[in-house]
Short mmCIF file of C-alpha atoms in Angstrom, two decimals:
data_model
loop_
_atom_site.label_atom_id
_atom_site.label_comp_id
_atom_site.label_asym_id
_atom_site.label_seq_id
_atom_site.Cartn_x
_atom_site.Cartn_y
_atom_site.Cartn_z
CA UNK X 1 88.48 -21.29 -122.87
CA UNK X 2 85.22 -23.22 -123.11
CA UNK X 3 84.73 -26.86 -124.02
CA UNK X 4 81.23 -28.34 -124.21
CA UNK X 5 80.29 -32.00 -124.62
CA UNK X 6 76.67 -32.88 -125.33
CA UNK X 7 74.75 -36.04 -126.03
CA UNK X 8 77.56 -38.57 -125.75
CA UNK X 9 79.99 -36.47 -127.75
CA UNK X 10 77.57 -35.56 -130.52
CA UNK X 11 78.86 -31.99 -130.40
CA UNK X 12 82.32 -30.59 -129.72
CA UNK X 13 82.86 -26.84 -129.33
CA UNK X 14 86.09 -25.05 -128.55
CA UNK X 15 86.26 -21.28 -128.15
CA UNK X 16 89.34 -19.36 -127.02
CA UNK X 17 90.56 -15.77 -127.22
CA UNK X 18 94.17 -16.81 -127.77
CA UNK X 19 95.89 -18.80 -130.49
CA UNK X 20 94.60 -22.36 -130.56
CA UNK X 21 96.98 -25.18 -131.47
CA UNK X 22 95.45 -28.58 -132.09
CA UNK X 23 97.92 -31.46 -131.79
CA UNK X 24 95.47 -34.26 -131.05
CA UNK X 25 91.71 -34.13 -131.29
CA UNK X 26 90.55 -37.30 -129.55
CA UNK X 27 87.10 -37.75 -128.10
CA UNK X 28 87.69 -41.30 -126.83
CA UNK X 29 86.02 -43.66 -129.27
CA UNK X 30 83.11 -41.41 -130.19
CA UNK X 31 83.11 -39.38 -133.39
CA UNK X 32 81.24 -36.10 -132.90
CA UNK X 33 78.59 -35.08 -135.38
CA UNK X 34 79.74 -31.46 -135.09
CA UNK X 35 83.17 -29.93 -134.45
CA UNK X 36 83.42 -26.16 -134.04
CA UNK X 37 86.84 -24.71 -133.22
CA UNK X 38 87.31 -20.96 -132.79
CA UNK X 39 90.27 -18.92 -131.63
CA UNK X 40 90.81 -15.19 -131.41
CA UNK X 41 87.27 -14.30 -130.47
CA UNK X 42 88.77 -10.97 -129.36
CA UNK X 43 90.27 -10.59 -132.86
CA UNK X 44 93.87 -11.54 -132.01
CA UNK X 45 94.40 -15.32 -132.04
CA UNK X 46 94.89 -17.92 -134.80
CA UNK X 47 93.86 -21.55 -135.22
CA UNK X 48 96.79 -23.84 -135.99
CA UNK X 49 96.46 -27.60 -136.52
CA UNK X 50 99.57 -29.74 -136.34
CA UNK X 51 100.62 -32.21 -139.03
CA UNK X 52 99.33 -35.76 -138.76
CA UNK X 53 96.15 -34.68 -136.99
CA UNK X 54 92.85 -36.20 -138.13
CA UNK X 55 89.67 -34.24 -137.46
CA UNK X 56 86.66 -36.48 -137.98
CA UNK X 57 83.09 -35.23 -138.01
CA UNK X 58 80.21 -34.78 -140.44
CA UNK X 59 80.15 -31.05 -139.63
CA UNK X 60 83.44 -29.18 -139.15
CA UNK X 61 83.88 -25.42 -138.66
CA UNK X 62 87.29 -23.82 -138.19
CA UNK X 63 87.14 -20.13 -137.30
CA UNK X 64 89.71 -17.50 -136.36
CA UNK X 65 88.75 -14.00 -135.30
CA UNK X 66 85.87 -11.95 -134.00
CA UNK X 67 84.00 -11.34 -137.23
CA UNK X 68 83.68 -8.07 -139.08
CA UNK X 69 85.22 -5.00 -137.48
CA UNK X 70 88.05 -4.69 -135.00
CA UNK X 71 91.25 -6.47 -135.94
CA UNK X 72 91.59 -8.09 -139.36
CA UNK X 73 94.51 -10.51 -139.05
CA UNK X 74 93.28 -13.73 -137.40
CA UNK X 75 93.84 -16.81 -139.59
CA UNK X 76 93.20 -20.54 -139.74
CA UNK X 77 96.62 -22.05 -140.38
CA UNK X 78 96.41 -25.40 -142.18
CA UNK X 79 99.95 -25.41 -143.58
CA UNK X 80 100.78 -28.54 -141.58
CA UNK X 81 98.30 -30.47 -143.73
CA UNK X 82 95.85 -32.00 -141.24
CA UNK X 83 93.24 -34.41 -142.59
CA UNK X 84 89.49 -33.96 -142.37
CA UNK X 85 87.18 -36.95 -142.38
CA UNK X 86 83.49 -37.62 -142.03
CA UNK X 87 81.95 -39.73 -139.31
CA UNK X 88 82.73 -42.81 -141.40
CA UNK X 89 86.44 -42.16 -140.92
CA UNK X 90 89.00 -43.37 -143.46
CA UNK X 91 87.92 -42.43 -146.99
CA UNK X 92 84.92 -40.36 -145.92
CA UNK X 93 84.62 -36.57 -145.87
CA UNK X 94 82.58 -34.16 -143.78
CA UNK X 95 79.09 -33.43 -145.05
CA UNK X 96 79.74 -29.76 -144.25
CA UNK X 97 83.06 -27.95 -143.90
CA UNK X 98 83.58 -24.24 -143.15
CA UNK X 99 86.81 -22.25 -143.02
CA UNK X 100 86.22 -18.78 -141.61
CA UNK X 101 88.70 -16.11 -140.60
CA UNK X 102 89.02 -12.35 -140.23
CA UNK X 103 91.94 -12.13 -142.66
CA UNK X 104 91.68 -12.47 -146.42
CA UNK X 105 91.54 -16.03 -147.78
CA UNK X 106 93.92 -16.55 -150.68
CA UNK X 107 94.02 -19.63 -152.86
CA UNK X 108 97.00 -20.91 -150.87
CA UNK X 109 94.96 -20.89 -147.67
CA UNK X 110 92.44 -23.38 -149.06
CA UNK X 111 93.30 -27.01 -148.24
CA UNK X 112 93.94 -29.37 -151.15
CA UNK X 113 91.22 -31.92 -151.87
CA UNK X 114 93.65 -34.64 -150.71
CA UNK X 115 93.30 -33.25 -147.16
CA UNK X 116 89.75 -34.64 -147.12
CA UNK X 117 89.33 -38.37 -146.64
CA UNK X 118 86.84 -38.71 -149.47
CA UNK X 119 87.63 -35.54 -151.43
CA UNK X 120 85.33 -32.53 -151.57
CA UNK X 121 82.82 -33.60 -154.24
CA UNK X 122 79.31 -33.45 -152.81
CA UNK X 123 80.45 -31.62 -149.69
CA UNK X 124 78.87 -28.35 -148.50
CA UNK X 125 81.93 -26.08 -148.46
CA UNK X 126 82.08 -22.54 -147.06
CA UNK X 127 85.03 -20.15 -147.35
CA UNK X 128 84.48 -16.89 -145.50
CA UNK X 129 86.63 -13.83 -144.82
CA UNK X 130 84.95 -11.50 -142.34
CA UNK X 131 87.29 -8.56 -142.97
CA UNK X 132 88.96 -9.23 -146.32
CA UNK X 133 88.64 -10.91 -149.69
CA UNK X 134 88.30 -14.50 -150.91
CA UNK X 135 90.21 -15.73 -153.98
CA UNK X 136 89.80 -19.19 -155.56
CA UNK X 137 92.29 -20.15 -158.26
CA UNK X 138 92.75 -23.93 -157.98
CA UNK X 139 89.66 -25.64 -159.35
CA UNK X 140 90.52 -29.03 -157.87
CA UNK X 141 90.36 -27.70 -154.31
CA UNK X 142 86.59 -27.17 -154.58
CA UNK X 143 85.50 -29.35 -157.53
CA UNK X 144 82.06 -30.87 -157.19
CA UNK X 145 81.26 -29.16 -153.90
CA UNK X 146 78.28 -27.04 -152.99
CA UNK X 147 80.46 -23.95 -152.63
CA UNK X 148 79.70 -20.83 -150.61
CA UNK X 149 82.10 -17.87 -150.92
CA UNK X 150 81.59 -15.01 -148.49
CA UNK X 151 83.74 -11.93 -148.00
CA UNK X 152 83.62 -8.40 -146.63
CA UNK X 153 85.60 -6.85 -149.47
CA UNK X 154 85.16 -8.95 -152.60
CA UNK X 155 85.32 -12.40 -154.20
CA UNK X 156 87.48 -13.42 -157.17
CA UNK X 157 87.64 -16.71 -159.07
CA UNK X 158 90.32 -17.17 -161.72
CA UNK X 159 89.87 -20.74 -162.95
CA UNK X 160 87.02 -22.71 -164.49
CA UNK X 161 84.96 -24.23 -161.67
CA UNK X 162 82.70 -27.28 -161.91
CA UNK X 163 80.50 -27.35 -158.84
CA UNK X 164 77.25 -28.66 -157.42
CA UNK X 165 76.19 -25.09 -156.71
CA UNK X 166 77.76 -21.70 -156.06
CA UNK X 167 76.58 -18.95 -153.72
CA UNK X 168 78.58 -15.71 -153.46
CA UNK X 169 78.17 -12.83 -151.00
CA UNK X 170 80.92 -10.27 -151.55
CA UNK X 171 79.97 -7.32 -149.34
CA UNK X 172 79.17 -8.81 -145.95
CA UNK X 173 79.74 -5.54 -144.11
CA UNK X 174 77.66 -3.52 -146.63
CA UNK X 175 80.27 -0.78 -146.78
CA UNK X 176 80.11 -0.42 -150.58
CA UNK X 177 83.38 -2.34 -151.11
CA UNK X 178 82.86 -5.87 -152.36
CA UNK X 179 83.00 -6.70 -156.06
CA UNK X 180 82.62 -10.12 -157.65
CA UNK X 181 85.06 -10.89 -160.47
CA UNK X 182 84.71 -14.19 -162.30
CA UNK X 183 87.72 -14.93 -164.48
CA UNK X 184 86.62 -18.24 -166.01
CA UNK X 185 83.59 -20.45 -166.50
CA UNK X 186 81.24 -21.57 -163.73
CA UNK X 187 79.38 -24.83 -164.38
CA UNK X 188 76.81 -26.31 -162.01
CA UNK X 189 74.83 -28.08 -164.74
CA UNK X 190 75.81 -31.59 -163.68
CA UNK X 191 73.57 -31.27 -160.63
CA UNK X 192 71.27 -28.52 -161.97
CA UNK X 193 72.67 -26.50 -159.11
CA UNK X 194 71.84 -22.87 -158.40
CA UNK X 195 74.16 -19.90 -158.91
CA UNK X 196 73.65 -16.74 -156.87
CA UNK X 197 75.73 -13.63 -156.34
CA UNK X 198 75.33 -10.49 -154.23
CA UNK X 199 77.70 -7.61 -153.62
CA UNK X 200 78.63 -4.27 -155.17
CA UNK X 201 80.00 -4.65 -158.71
CA UNK X 202 79.85 -7.83 -160.79
CA UNK X 203 81.96 -8.73 -163.84
CA UNK X 204 81.79 -12.05 -165.68
CA UNK X 205 84.00 -11.10 -168.62
CA UNK X 206 85.29 -14.38 -170.01
CA UNK X 207 83.23 -16.44 -167.57
CA UNK X 208 80.20 -18.27 -168.94
CA UNK X 209 77.78 -19.40 -166.22
CA UNK X 210 75.84 -22.61 -166.85
CA UNK X 211 73.45 -24.08 -164.29
CA UNK X 212 71.60 -26.71 -166.34
CA UNK X 213 68.11 -26.10 -164.99
CA UNK X 214 69.20 -24.48 -161.75
CA UNK X 215 68.18 -20.93 -160.84
CA UNK X 216 70.64 -18.16 -161.75
CA UNK X 217 70.35 -15.01 -159.65
CA UNK X 218 72.70 -12.01 -159.80
CA UNK X 219 71.63 -9.13 -157.53
CA UNK X 220 74.16 -6.34 -156.98
CA UNK X 221 74.09 -2.74 -155.80
CA UNK X 222 76.65 -1.45 -158.30
CA UNK X 223 77.34 -1.93 -161.99
CA UNK X 224 76.92 -5.40 -163.47
CA UNK X 225 78.76 -6.51 -166.63
CA UNK X 226 77.68 -9.76 -168.27
CA UNK X 227 80.74 -10.60 -170.33
CA UNK X 228 79.92 -14.16 -171.40
CA UNK X 229 76.95 -16.45 -171.95
CA UNK X 230 74.46 -17.29 -169.21
CA UNK X 231 72.32 -20.43 -169.27
CA UNK X 232 69.79 -21.70 -166.73
CA UNK X 233 67.40 -23.75 -168.91
CA UNK X 234 64.08 -24.10 -167.14
CA UNK X 235 65.50 -22.41 -164.06
CA UNK X 236 64.70 -18.74 -163.58
CA UNK X 237 67.35 -16.18 -164.58
CA UNK X 238 67.38 -12.80 -162.83
CA UNK X 239 70.20 -10.33 -163.43
CA UNK X 240 69.98 -7.08 -161.49
CA UNK X 241 72.30 -4.10 -161.10
CA UNK X 242 71.91 -1.00 -158.99
CA UNK X 243 69.59 -2.38 -156.33
CA UNK X 244 70.53 0.73 -154.35
CA UNK X 245 69.60 2.93 -157.32
CA UNK X 246 73.10 3.65 -158.62
CA UNK X 247 74.39 0.88 -160.93
CA UNK X 248 73.81 0.01 -164.61
CA UNK X 249 73.49 -3.40 -166.24
CA UNK X 250 75.46 -4.07 -169.45
CA UNK X 251 75.06 -7.32 -171.39
CA UNK X 252 77.63 -8.15 -174.07
CA UNK X 253 77.13 -9.86 -177.41
CA UNK X 254 76.41 -13.25 -175.84
CA UNK X 255 73.48 -15.61 -175.45
CA UNK X 256 71.22 -15.71 -172.42
CA UNK X 257 69.27 -18.97 -172.27
CA UNK X 258 66.31 -19.56 -169.96
CA UNK X 259 62.55 -19.89 -170.12
CA UNK X 260 62.24 -17.04 -167.62
CA UNK X 261 64.58 -14.04 -167.96
CA UNK X 262 64.49 -10.79 -165.98
CA UNK X 263 67.00 -8.01 -166.65
CA UNK X 264 66.70 -5.22 -164.09
CA UNK X 265 68.66 -2.04 -163.39
CA UNK X 266 67.69 -0.01 -160.35
CA UNK X 267 65.84 -0.08 -157.06
CA UNK X 268 62.32 0.28 -158.41
CA UNK X 269 59.97 3.20 -157.94
CA UNK X 270 61.44 5.95 -155.78
CA UNK X 271 65.07 6.61 -154.88
CA UNK X 272 67.46 6.78 -157.81
CA UNK X 273 66.08 7.37 -161.30
CA UNK X 274 69.16 6.82 -163.47
CA UNK X 275 69.98 3.09 -163.43
CA UNK X 276 69.70 1.71 -166.95
CA UNK X 277 70.14 -1.38 -169.09
CA UNK X 278 72.67 -1.41 -171.92
CA UNK X 279 71.81 -4.00 -174.59
CA UNK X 280 73.58 -2.12 -177.40
CA UNK X 281 76.00 -5.04 -177.93
CA UNK X 282 73.01 -7.07 -179.20
CA UNK X 283 72.86 -10.10 -176.91
CA UNK X 284 70.51 -12.93 -177.88
CA UNK X 285 67.75 -14.40 -175.74
CA UNK X 286 66.80 -18.06 -176.05
CA UNK X 287 64.39 -20.39 -174.31
CA UNK X 288 65.44 -23.62 -172.61
CA UNK X 289 65.41 -25.29 -176.01
CA UNK X 290 68.35 -23.17 -177.12
CA UNK X 291 68.69 -21.57 -180.54
CA UNK X 292 65.43 -21.13 -182.41
CA UNK X 293 63.39 -20.85 -179.21
CA UNK X 294 62.49 -17.86 -177.06
CA UNK X 295 61.91 -17.38 -173.34
CA UNK X 296 58.38 -18.00 -172.16
CA UNK X 297 58.63 -14.89 -169.97
CA UNK X 298 60.92 -11.92 -170.55
CA UNK X 299 61.13 -8.78 -168.39
CA UNK X 300 63.15 -5.67 -169.18
CA UNK X 301 63.11 -3.22 -166.27
CA UNK X 302 65.01 -0.09 -165.30
CA UNK X 303 64.64 3.09 -163.24
CA UNK X 304 65.58 5.42 -166.12
CA UNK X 305 63.37 6.36 -169.06
CA UNK X 306 62.97 3.66 -171.70
CA UNK X 307 63.12 4.82 -175.31
CA UNK X 308 62.24 2.67 -178.31
CA UNK X 309 65.96 2.27 -179.05
CA UNK X 310 66.43 0.58 -175.66
CA UNK X 311 64.02 -2.23 -176.56
CA UNK X 312 65.69 -5.21 -178.32
CA UNK X 313 64.62 -6.12 -181.84
CA UNK X 314 62.58 -9.29 -182.27
CA UNK X 315 65.57 -10.83 -184.06
CA UNK X 316 67.43 -10.82 -180.72
CA UNK X 317 65.05 -13.59 -179.56
CA UNK X 318 65.77 -17.09 -180.85
CA UNK X 319 62.15 -17.75 -181.79
CA UNK X 320 60.92 -14.17 -182.05
CA UNK X 321 58.53 -12.56 -179.59
CA UNK X 322 55.19 -13.96 -180.78
CA UNK X 323 53.45 -15.77 -177.91
CA UNK X 324 55.98 -14.55 -175.36
CA UNK X 325 54.88 -12.90 -172.11
CA UNK X 326 56.78 -9.63 -172.37
CA UNK X 327 57.08 -6.91 -169.71
CA UNK X 328 58.88 -3.61 -170.34
CA UNK X 329 59.12 -1.22 -167.39
CA UNK X 330 60.47 2.20 -166.50
CA UNK X 331 59.99 2.46 -162.77
CA UNK X 332 60.86 6.15 -162.37
CA UNK X 333 60.31 7.73 -165.77
CA UNK X 334 58.62 7.36 -169.16
CA UNK X 335 58.35 4.55 -171.71
CA UNK X 336 58.04 5.07 -175.46
CA UNK X 337 57.35 2.33 -178.03
CA UNK X 338 57.75 3.24 -181.72
CA UNK X 339 58.53 -0.09 -183.45
CA UNK X 340 55.67 -2.55 -183.69
CA UNK X 341 57.80 -5.54 -184.76
CA UNK X 342 59.65 -5.50 -181.44
CA UNK X 343 56.53 -6.73 -179.62
CA UNK X 344 54.20 -8.18 -182.30
CA UNK X 345 51.80 -10.89 -181.04
CA UNK X 346 53.32 -10.93 -177.56
CA UNK X 347 51.37 -10.75 -174.32
CA UNK X 348 52.62 -7.26 -173.58
CA UNK X 349 52.83 -5.22 -170.38
CA UNK X 350 54.16 -1.65 -170.48
CA UNK X 351 54.91 0.22 -167.25
CA UNK X 352 55.99 3.86 -167.21
CA UNK X 353 55.79 5.56 -163.85
CA UNK X 354 55.76 8.98 -165.53
CA UNK X 355 53.89 7.98 -168.67
CA UNK X 356 53.55 5.53 -171.55
CA UNK X 357 53.45 6.50 -175.25
CA UNK X 358 52.88 4.15 -178.18
CA UNK X 359 53.39 5.53 -181.71
CA UNK X 360 53.21 2.33 -183.76
CA UNK X 361 50.25 0.22 -184.83
CA UNK X 362 50.42 -2.75 -182.48
CA UNK X 363 49.07 -6.27 -183.03
CA UNK X 364 49.24 -8.17 -179.77
CA UNK X 365 47.86 -11.15 -177.88
CA UNK X 366 46.90 -9.00 -174.89
CA UNK X 367 47.97 -5.53 -173.80
CA UNK X 368 48.29 -4.11 -170.26
CA UNK X 369 49.47 -0.56 -169.51
CA UNK X 370 50.27 0.85 -166.06
CA UNK X 371 51.75 4.20 -165.18
CA UNK X 372 51.29 7.92 -165.50
CA UNK X 373 49.65 9.48 -168.53
CA UNK X 374 48.95 7.09 -171.42
CA UNK X 375 49.08 8.40 -174.98
CA UNK X 376 48.14 5.98 -177.78
CA UNK X 377 48.90 7.45 -181.19
CA UNK X 378 48.19 4.46 -183.43
CA UNK X 379 45.95 1.42 -183.54
CA UNK X 380 45.94 -1.38 -180.95
CA UNK X 381 44.59 -4.75 -182.10
CA UNK X 382 44.27 -7.83 -179.89
CA UNK X 383 41.31 -9.28 -181.82
CA UNK X 384 43.29 -12.12 -183.37
CA UNK X 385 43.44 -13.83 -179.99
CA UNK X 386 40.42 -12.01 -178.52
CA UNK X 387 42.87 -10.69 -176.00
CA UNK X 388 42.16 -8.14 -173.30
CA UNK X 389 43.21 -4.48 -173.25
CA UNK X 390 43.73 -2.86 -169.83
CA UNK X 391 45.07 0.58 -168.99
CA UNK X 392 45.42 2.38 -165.63
CA UNK X 393 47.14 5.62 -164.68
CA UNK X 394 46.76 9.37 -164.96
CA UNK X 395 45.37 10.84 -168.16
CA UNK X 396 44.43 8.61 -171.10
CA UNK X 397 44.28 9.67 -174.75
CA UNK X 398 43.86 7.36 -177.73
CA UNK X 399 42.81 10.10 -180.16
CA UNK X 400 45.31 8.78 -182.68
CA UNK X 401 44.49 5.09 -182.46
CA UNK X 402 41.49 2.76 -182.45
CA UNK X 403 41.54 -0.10 -179.94
CA UNK X 404 40.07 -3.44 -181.08
CA UNK X 405 39.91 -6.54 -178.86
CA UNK X 406 37.44 -8.81 -180.67
CA UNK X 407 35.59 -10.50 -177.82
CA UNK X 408 38.31 -9.66 -175.31
CA UNK X 409 37.53 -7.25 -172.51
CA UNK X 410 38.55 -3.58 -172.76
CA UNK X 411 39.12 -1.83 -169.43
CA UNK X 412 40.36 1.75 -169.11
CA UNK X 413 40.65 3.15 -165.56
CA UNK X 414 42.26 6.58 -165.46
CA UNK X 415 42.07 9.92 -163.70
CA UNK X 416 40.99 11.54 -166.98
CA UNK X 417 40.46 10.21 -170.46
CA UNK X 418 39.86 11.21 -174.03
CA UNK X 419 38.83 8.00 -175.72
CA UNK X 420 37.67 7.42 -179.27
CA UNK X 421 37.19 4.41 -181.54
CA UNK X 422 36.89 1.58 -179.05
CA UNK X 423 35.73 -1.80 -180.38
CA UNK X 424 35.08 -4.61 -177.92
CA UNK X 425 32.22 -6.81 -176.85
CA UNK X 426 33.15 -6.02 -173.22
CA UNK X 427 34.12 -2.38 -172.63
CA UNK X 428 34.59 -0.72 -169.25
CA UNK X 429 35.72 2.91 -169.20
CA UNK X 430 35.91 4.54 -165.82
CA UNK X 431 37.28 7.72 -164.37
CA UNK X 432 39.34 7.58 -161.22
CA UNK X 433 38.65 10.10 -158.44
CA UNK X 434 40.54 13.36 -158.86
CA UNK X 435 42.66 12.51 -155.83
CA UNK X 436 43.96 9.36 -157.56
#
């Protein structure tokens, strides 16, 4: 057993291998800024706090167990209903409160908000299971907090949660077991708080996520299902599946609202080449202004080949695609664009690691192509905005299509090229070395 006192009781730390029972926590008349109580650091002991006990500090951590691995049963037992207060005592709450144990944390293990002198609203609140799962079902227990949910084997929420922010990490031990399942709405818009989630699978069926203008970031190794609306206003929205190269991203018939949206399936160039986006349910994409507006920036990215059918119609964007910065990428295969209206007057970037083919006459603001071989089979026109045309990659062939940029620059840098009908006041056509 170790007890440390520093700086006139500014810090209190208790660490024991056995079960720890707290009947009275009294540090004379000084209230510590930090209280850290741990039992079972060999994986066997529990923390138990008796009824009627008041623990007062701005920073409280209660921990049972030795972290991931070894035994999985150590718990923090708060069934006797102790009370947690901030340094102000009475009706104050800790600034930060963490409950961490090896065993799973069920909803019944989470103390009621009445156990905190001033409630939990505004508090930084961490619930962590080092060897199991975390489940939150009672919204009032965490309402208004900056909530962090961490688990080795998965996180589930079953009720609508209104929070300052929410951060989820569901696969702490990176063993491939750790899904996130959201059963009802998540709302952090009152504070423009961020939402983030990592883990294996992700499913938000029935759970809209609204952050106001806070960032919304979903980054998972497995399959991701977006089963309700997402909204982050002026905050960035990034939804990624298969960051290990294995999972797909499916978006249902719901609205995604943000000025900056990235939808990504896969781990980028190299590794797996099969992760794909599924937008067949026809979701809609809006800017921060809601219906009738479009994102300022929109990126569609996957490891697998991208066919024209995989690219959403312009009608899927609240204000169309004209003027939008639009990036479409296949990181491990080819990209084919057949329908001009899907990209008309956008600032367009096409990336196809194994090649890019355009078969439609395209009118754009600017046009950038990166990848393998580039085959342009119809006209490209950026002259309306005097926009630039740039292409880099392997072979280049625009035999089937003139390229017109007005006064915009025209730059083609490829290993080999067969170029005809180029019209620009600034044209640069160069051949890369054969080793490129």
